[in-house]
Short mmCIF file of C-alpha atoms in Angstrom, two decimals:
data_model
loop_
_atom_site.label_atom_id
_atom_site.label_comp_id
_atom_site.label_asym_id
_atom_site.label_seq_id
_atom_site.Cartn_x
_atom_site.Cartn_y
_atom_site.Cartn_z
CA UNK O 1 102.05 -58.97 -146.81
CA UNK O 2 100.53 -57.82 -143.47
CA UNK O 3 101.95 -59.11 -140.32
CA UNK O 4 98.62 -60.78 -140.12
CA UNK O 5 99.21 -62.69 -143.54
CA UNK O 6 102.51 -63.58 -142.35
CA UNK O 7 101.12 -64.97 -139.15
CA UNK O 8 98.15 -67.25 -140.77
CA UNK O 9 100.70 -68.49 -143.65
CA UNK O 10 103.31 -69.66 -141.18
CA UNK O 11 100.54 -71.56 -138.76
CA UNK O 12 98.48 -73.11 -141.79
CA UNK O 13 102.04 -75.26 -142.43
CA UNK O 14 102.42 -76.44 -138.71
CA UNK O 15 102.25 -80.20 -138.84
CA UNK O 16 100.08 -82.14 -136.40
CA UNK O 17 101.34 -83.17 -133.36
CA UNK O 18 99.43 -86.27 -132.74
CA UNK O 19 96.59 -87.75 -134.80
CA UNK O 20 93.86 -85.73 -134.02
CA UNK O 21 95.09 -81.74 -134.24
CA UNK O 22 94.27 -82.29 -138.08
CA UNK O 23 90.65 -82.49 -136.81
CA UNK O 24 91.03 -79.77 -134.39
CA UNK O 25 92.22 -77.20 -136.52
CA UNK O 26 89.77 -78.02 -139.38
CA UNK O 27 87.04 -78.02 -136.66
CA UNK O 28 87.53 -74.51 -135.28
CA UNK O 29 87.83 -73.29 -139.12
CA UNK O 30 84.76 -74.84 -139.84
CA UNK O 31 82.99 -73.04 -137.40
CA UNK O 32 84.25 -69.41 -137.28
CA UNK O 33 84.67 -69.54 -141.23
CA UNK O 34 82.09 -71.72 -142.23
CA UNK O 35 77.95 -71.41 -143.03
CA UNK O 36 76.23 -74.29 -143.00
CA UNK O 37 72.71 -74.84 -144.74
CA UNK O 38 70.08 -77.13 -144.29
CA UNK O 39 67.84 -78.75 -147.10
CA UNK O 40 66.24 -81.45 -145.26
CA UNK O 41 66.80 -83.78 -142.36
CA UNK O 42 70.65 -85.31 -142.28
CA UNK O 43 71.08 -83.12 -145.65
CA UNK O 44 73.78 -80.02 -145.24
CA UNK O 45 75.75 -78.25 -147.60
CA UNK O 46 78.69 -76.50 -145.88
CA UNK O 47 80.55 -72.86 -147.42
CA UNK O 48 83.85 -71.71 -145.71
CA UNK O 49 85.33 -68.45 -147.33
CA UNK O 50 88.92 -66.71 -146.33
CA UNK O 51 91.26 -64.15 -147.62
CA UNK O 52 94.19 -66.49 -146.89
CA UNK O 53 94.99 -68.85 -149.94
CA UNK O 54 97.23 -70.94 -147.76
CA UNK O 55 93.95 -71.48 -145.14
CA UNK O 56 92.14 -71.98 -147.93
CA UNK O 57 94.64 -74.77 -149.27
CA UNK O 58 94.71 -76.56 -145.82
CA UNK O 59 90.99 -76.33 -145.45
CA UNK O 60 90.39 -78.34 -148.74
CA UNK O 61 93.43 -80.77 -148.04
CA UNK O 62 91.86 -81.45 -144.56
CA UNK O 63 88.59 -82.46 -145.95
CA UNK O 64 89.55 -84.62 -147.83
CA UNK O 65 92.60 -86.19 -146.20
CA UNK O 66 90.24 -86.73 -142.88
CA UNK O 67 86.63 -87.36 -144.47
CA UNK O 68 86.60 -88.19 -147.98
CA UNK O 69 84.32 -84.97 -148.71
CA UNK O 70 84.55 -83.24 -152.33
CA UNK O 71 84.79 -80.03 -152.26
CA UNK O 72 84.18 -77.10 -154.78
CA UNK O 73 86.80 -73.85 -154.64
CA UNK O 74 85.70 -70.50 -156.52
CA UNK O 75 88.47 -67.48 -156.43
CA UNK O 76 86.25 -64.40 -156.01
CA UNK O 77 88.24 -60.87 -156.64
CA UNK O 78 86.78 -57.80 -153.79
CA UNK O 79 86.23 -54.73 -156.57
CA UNK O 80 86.66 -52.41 -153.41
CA UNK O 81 89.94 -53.83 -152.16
CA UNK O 82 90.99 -55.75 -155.24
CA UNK O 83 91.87 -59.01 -153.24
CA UNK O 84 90.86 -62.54 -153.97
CA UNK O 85 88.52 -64.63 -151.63
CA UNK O 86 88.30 -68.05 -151.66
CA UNK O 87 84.97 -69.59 -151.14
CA UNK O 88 84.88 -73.58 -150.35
CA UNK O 89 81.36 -75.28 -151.23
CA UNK O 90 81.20 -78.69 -149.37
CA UNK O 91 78.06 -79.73 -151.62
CA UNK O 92 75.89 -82.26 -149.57
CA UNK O 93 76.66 -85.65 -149.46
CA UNK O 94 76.18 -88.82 -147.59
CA UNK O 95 79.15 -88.55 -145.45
CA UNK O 96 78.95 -84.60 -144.21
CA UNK O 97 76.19 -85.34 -141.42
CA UNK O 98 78.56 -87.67 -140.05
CA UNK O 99 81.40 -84.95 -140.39
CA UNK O 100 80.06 -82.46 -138.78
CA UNK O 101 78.99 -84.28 -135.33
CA UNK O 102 82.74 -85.62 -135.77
CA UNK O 103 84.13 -81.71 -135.91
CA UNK O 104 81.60 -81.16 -133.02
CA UNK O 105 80.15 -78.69 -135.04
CA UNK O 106 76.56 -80.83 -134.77
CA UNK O 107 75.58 -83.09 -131.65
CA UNK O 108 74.55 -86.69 -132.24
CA UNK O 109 70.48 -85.46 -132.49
CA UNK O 110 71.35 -82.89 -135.09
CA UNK O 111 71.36 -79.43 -133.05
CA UNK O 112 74.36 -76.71 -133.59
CA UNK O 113 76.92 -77.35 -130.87
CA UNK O 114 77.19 -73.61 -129.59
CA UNK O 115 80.71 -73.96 -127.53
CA UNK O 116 83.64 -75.75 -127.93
CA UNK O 117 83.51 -79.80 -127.99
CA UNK O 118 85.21 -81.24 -125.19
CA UNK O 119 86.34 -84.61 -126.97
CA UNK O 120 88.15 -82.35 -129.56
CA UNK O 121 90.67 -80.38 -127.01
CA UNK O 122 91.01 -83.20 -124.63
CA UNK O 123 94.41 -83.04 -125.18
CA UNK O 124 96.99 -80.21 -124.62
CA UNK O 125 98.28 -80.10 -127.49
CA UNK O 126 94.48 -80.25 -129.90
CA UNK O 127 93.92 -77.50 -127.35
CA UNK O 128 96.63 -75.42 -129.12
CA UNK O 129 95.48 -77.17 -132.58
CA UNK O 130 92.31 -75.89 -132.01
CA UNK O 131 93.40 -72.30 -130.99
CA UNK O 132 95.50 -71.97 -134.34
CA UNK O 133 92.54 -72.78 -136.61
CA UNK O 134 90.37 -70.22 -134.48
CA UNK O 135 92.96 -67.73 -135.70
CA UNK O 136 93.83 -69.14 -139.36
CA UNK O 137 89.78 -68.45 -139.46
CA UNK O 138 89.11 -64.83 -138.27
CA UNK O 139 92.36 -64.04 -136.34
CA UNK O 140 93.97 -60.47 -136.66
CA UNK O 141 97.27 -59.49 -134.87
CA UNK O 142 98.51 -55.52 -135.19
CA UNK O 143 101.72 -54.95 -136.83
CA UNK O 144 104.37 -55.20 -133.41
CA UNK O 145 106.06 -52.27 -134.49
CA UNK O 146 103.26 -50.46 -133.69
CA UNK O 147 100.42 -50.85 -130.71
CA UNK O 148 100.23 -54.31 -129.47
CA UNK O 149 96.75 -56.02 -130.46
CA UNK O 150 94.99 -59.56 -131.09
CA UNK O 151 91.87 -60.44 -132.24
CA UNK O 152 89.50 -63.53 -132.74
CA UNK O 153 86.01 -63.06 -133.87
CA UNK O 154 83.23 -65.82 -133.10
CA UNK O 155 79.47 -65.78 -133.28
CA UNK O 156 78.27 -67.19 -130.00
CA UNK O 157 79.12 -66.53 -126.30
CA UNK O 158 79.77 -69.68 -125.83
CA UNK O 159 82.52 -69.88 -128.42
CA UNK O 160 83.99 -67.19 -127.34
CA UNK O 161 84.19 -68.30 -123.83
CA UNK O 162 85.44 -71.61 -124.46
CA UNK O 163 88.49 -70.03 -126.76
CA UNK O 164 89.24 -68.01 -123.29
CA UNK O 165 89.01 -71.10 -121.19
CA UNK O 166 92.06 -72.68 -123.43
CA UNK O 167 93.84 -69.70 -123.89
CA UNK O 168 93.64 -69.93 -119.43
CA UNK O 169 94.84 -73.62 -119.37
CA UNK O 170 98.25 -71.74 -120.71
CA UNK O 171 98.06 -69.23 -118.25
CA UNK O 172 97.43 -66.85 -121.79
CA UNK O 173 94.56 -63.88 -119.85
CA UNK O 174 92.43 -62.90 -122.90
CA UNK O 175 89.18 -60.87 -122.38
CA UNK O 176 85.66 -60.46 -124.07
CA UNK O 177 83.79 -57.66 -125.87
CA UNK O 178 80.75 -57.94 -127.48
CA UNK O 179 80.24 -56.34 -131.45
CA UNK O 180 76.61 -56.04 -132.29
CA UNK O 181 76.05 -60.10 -133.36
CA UNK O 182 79.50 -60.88 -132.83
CA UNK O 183 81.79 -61.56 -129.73
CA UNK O 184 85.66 -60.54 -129.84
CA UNK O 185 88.31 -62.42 -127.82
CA UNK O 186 91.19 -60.68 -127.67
CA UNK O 187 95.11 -60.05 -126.24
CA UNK O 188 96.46 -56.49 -125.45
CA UNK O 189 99.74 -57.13 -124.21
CA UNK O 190 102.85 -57.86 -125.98
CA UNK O 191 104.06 -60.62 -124.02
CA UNK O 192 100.29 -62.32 -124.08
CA UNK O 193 100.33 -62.18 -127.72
CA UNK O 194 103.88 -63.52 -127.83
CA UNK O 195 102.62 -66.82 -125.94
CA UNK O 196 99.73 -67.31 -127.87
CA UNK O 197 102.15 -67.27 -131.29
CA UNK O 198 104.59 -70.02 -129.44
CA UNK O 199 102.02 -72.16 -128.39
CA UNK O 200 100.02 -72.36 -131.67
CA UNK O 201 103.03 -73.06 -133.41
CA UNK O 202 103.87 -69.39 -135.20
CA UNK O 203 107.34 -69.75 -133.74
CA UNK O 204 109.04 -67.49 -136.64
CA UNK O 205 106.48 -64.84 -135.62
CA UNK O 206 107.02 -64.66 -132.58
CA UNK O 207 110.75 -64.44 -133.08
CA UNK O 208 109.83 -61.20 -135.14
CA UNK O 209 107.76 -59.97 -132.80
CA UNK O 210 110.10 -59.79 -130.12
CA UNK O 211 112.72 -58.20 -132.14
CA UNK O 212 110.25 -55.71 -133.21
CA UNK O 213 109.92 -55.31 -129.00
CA UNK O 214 112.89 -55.07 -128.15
CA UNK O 215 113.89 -52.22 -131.03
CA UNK O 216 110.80 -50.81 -130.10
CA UNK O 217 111.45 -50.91 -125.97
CA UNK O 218 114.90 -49.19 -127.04
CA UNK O 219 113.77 -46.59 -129.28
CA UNK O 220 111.38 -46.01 -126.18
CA UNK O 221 114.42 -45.72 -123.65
CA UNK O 222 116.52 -43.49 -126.26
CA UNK O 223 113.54 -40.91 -126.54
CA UNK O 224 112.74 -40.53 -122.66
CA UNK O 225 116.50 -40.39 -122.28
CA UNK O 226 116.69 -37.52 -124.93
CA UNK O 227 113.63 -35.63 -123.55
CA UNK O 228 114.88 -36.09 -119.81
CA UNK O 229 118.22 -34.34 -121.12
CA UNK O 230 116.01 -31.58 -122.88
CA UNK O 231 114.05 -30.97 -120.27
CA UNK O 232 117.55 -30.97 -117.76
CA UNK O 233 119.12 -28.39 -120.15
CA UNK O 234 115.35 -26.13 -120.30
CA UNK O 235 115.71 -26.20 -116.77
CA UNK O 236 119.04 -25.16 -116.31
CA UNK O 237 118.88 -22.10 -118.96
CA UNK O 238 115.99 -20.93 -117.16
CA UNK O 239 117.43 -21.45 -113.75
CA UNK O 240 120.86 -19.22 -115.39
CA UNK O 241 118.55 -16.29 -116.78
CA UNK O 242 116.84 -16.30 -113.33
CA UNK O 243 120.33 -16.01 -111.95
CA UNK O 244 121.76 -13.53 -114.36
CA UNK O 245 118.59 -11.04 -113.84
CA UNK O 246 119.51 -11.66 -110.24
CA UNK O 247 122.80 -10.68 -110.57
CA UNK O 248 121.65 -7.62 -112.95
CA UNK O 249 120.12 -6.41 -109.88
CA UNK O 250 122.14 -6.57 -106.96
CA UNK O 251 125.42 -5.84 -108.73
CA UNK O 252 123.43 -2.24 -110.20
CA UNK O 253 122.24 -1.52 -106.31
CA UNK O 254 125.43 -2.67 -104.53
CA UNK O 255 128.06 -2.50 -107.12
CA UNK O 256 130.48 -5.03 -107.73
CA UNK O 257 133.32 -4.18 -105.93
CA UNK O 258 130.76 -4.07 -102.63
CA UNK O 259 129.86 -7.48 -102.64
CA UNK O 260 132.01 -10.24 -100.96
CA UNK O 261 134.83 -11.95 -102.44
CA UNK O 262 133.07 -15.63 -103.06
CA UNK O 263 129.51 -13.64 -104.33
CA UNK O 264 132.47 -11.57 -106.85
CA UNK O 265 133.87 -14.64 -108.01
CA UNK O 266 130.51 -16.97 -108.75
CA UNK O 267 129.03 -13.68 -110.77
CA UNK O 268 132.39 -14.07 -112.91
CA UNK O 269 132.12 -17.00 -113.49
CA UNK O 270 127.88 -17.67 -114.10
CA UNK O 271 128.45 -14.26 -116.42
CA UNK O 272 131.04 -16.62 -118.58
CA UNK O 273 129.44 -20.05 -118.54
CA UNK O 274 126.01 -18.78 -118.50
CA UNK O 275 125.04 -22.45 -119.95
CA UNK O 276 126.73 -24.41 -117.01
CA UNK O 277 125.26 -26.04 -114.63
CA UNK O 278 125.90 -25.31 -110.57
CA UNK O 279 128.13 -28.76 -110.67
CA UNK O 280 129.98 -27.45 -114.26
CA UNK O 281 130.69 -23.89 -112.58
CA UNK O 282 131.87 -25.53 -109.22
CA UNK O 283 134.33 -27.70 -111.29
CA UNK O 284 135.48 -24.46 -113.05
CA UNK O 285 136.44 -22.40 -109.95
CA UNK O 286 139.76 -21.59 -108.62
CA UNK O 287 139.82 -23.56 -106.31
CA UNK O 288 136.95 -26.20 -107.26
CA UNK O 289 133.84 -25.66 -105.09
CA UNK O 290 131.30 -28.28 -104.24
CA UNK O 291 127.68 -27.89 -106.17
CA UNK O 292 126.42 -27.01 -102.54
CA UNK O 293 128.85 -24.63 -101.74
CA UNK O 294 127.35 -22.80 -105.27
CA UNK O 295 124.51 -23.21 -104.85
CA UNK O 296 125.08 -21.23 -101.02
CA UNK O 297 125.96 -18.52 -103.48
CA UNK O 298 123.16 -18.47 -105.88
CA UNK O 299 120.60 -18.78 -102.66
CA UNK O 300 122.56 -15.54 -101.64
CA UNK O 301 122.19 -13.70 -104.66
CA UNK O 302 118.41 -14.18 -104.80
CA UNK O 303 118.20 -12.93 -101.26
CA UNK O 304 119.75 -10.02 -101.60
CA UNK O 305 117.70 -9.74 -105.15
CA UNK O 306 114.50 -10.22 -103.19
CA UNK O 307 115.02 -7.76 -100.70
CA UNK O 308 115.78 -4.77 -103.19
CA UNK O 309 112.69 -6.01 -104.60
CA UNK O 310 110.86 -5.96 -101.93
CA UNK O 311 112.12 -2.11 -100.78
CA UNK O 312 111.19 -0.84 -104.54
CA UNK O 313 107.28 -2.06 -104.29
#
């Protein structure tokens, strides 16, 4: 089951919190899942299809715990990805006009209501009702162990906008793109999606999620440590071969026994811990040096390297 799956299963069982979130749940469903047609004045005939047998459970139980309306179910199976779709026929009947103005999906005179109804989010927590059906109905949300993403796919503008404008009473900053004849709303950051799952009730999901963040934020620190350490001990190998070919140099023009005592003593030593870092081969002198006090030495070295360089050109 995707994380997606898991997500729409776990909301579609949320109970209402006061008398009306039944409405506003079945309301938004209606209208991102839904296609209504017309066959005369005050005569509709309503089809809702979704992937998600447990939306498709609560969409039927709504209708006819709330309205009375009968419903028809047909189990369609995809032949390209070999996964049933449910398809919900509201036939018409006397009572779905009236329905429909109730969900706000039509206004009193009959017209489509293109945005959200006001009298159905009133209430903070209808708000949230109505932002869980939204996603039971076309939601997606990306696996967390992977890129952080969340989706909800409307129709109209104005749908689109209103589902931003309640996402913003929560402080929840979701943004816009258009799709050819669609309109995404959608989340990119972790800790946006996380807020959306608490306050639409996925509170399991969000406890996943934010174990799946935090393994993920430590894997994160674990592999910048371990390159930062790589890229320490790259830098210090080719900082020691830079040395040793300086040493190569002035100990084959001046000769070893030429060169003062401390120079004698840090070519002994970089010659045996070629590996070591300036710190590491100040610890290992006799007596200990400081890294600065090495690295005095090395800055000599590469002078006196330079200049025979500079009298062979």
């Amino acid at each position: 089951m995707s994380f997606t799956a898991e997500v729409k299963d776990e909301l579609s069982r949320v109970p209402a919190t006061c008398s009306h979130c039944d409405k506003a749940v079945l309301a938004a469903l209606v209208r991102i899942e839904g296609t209504l047609f017309v066959s005369g004045k005050n005569r509709y005939r309503v089809e809702i299809a979704t992937d998600a047998p447990s939306v498709a459970r609560l969409v039927i139980k709504l209708l006819h715990e709330l309205y009375r309306l009968k419903t028809n179910l047909t189990v369609r199976r995809s032949v390209l990805h070999k996964t049933p779709n449910y398809l919900i026929e509201v036939p018409a009947q006397p009572q779905l006009a009236a329905a429909l103005v109730d969900m706000g999906v039509l206004s009193p005179e009959g017209g489509l209501v293109l945005g959200v109804s006001e009298q159905l989010v009133s209430k903070d927590c209808c708000a949230a009702a109505y932002l869980r059906g939204a996603f039971l109905g076309s939601g997606f949300v990306s696996d967390p162990r992977g890129d952080f993403h969340f989706e909800v796919i409307v129709e109209t503008e104005e749908l689109a906008d209103g589902l931003v404008d309640l996402l913003a009473r929560k402080n929840i900053k979701a943004r816009i793109m258009q799709r050819r004849n669609s309109y995404m709303v959608y989340l990119k950051s972790g800790s946006a999606i996380l807020e959306f799952l608490a306050l639409a009730g996925a509170h399991q999901s969000a406890l996943a999620m934010e174990n799946a963040r935090v393994i993920k934020s430590v894997r994160n620190d674990v592999n910048r440590q371990t390159n930062a350490e790589i890229a320490n001990q790259a830098k210090t190998s080719r900082a020691a071969i830079d040395q040793i070919r300086a040493i190569r140099q002035v100990v084959e023009a001046h000769g070893m026994e030429n060169l003062p005592p401390a120079l004698q003593d840090f070519i002994k030593l970089r010659v045996r811990h070629p590996e070591a870092t300036l710190k590491e081969l100040g610890e290992l002198a006799n007596p200990p040096l400081s890294k600065s006090a090495v690295y005095h030495r090395v800055r000599r070295i590469e002078q006196l390297a330079a200049e025979l360089e500079n009298q062979n050109r």
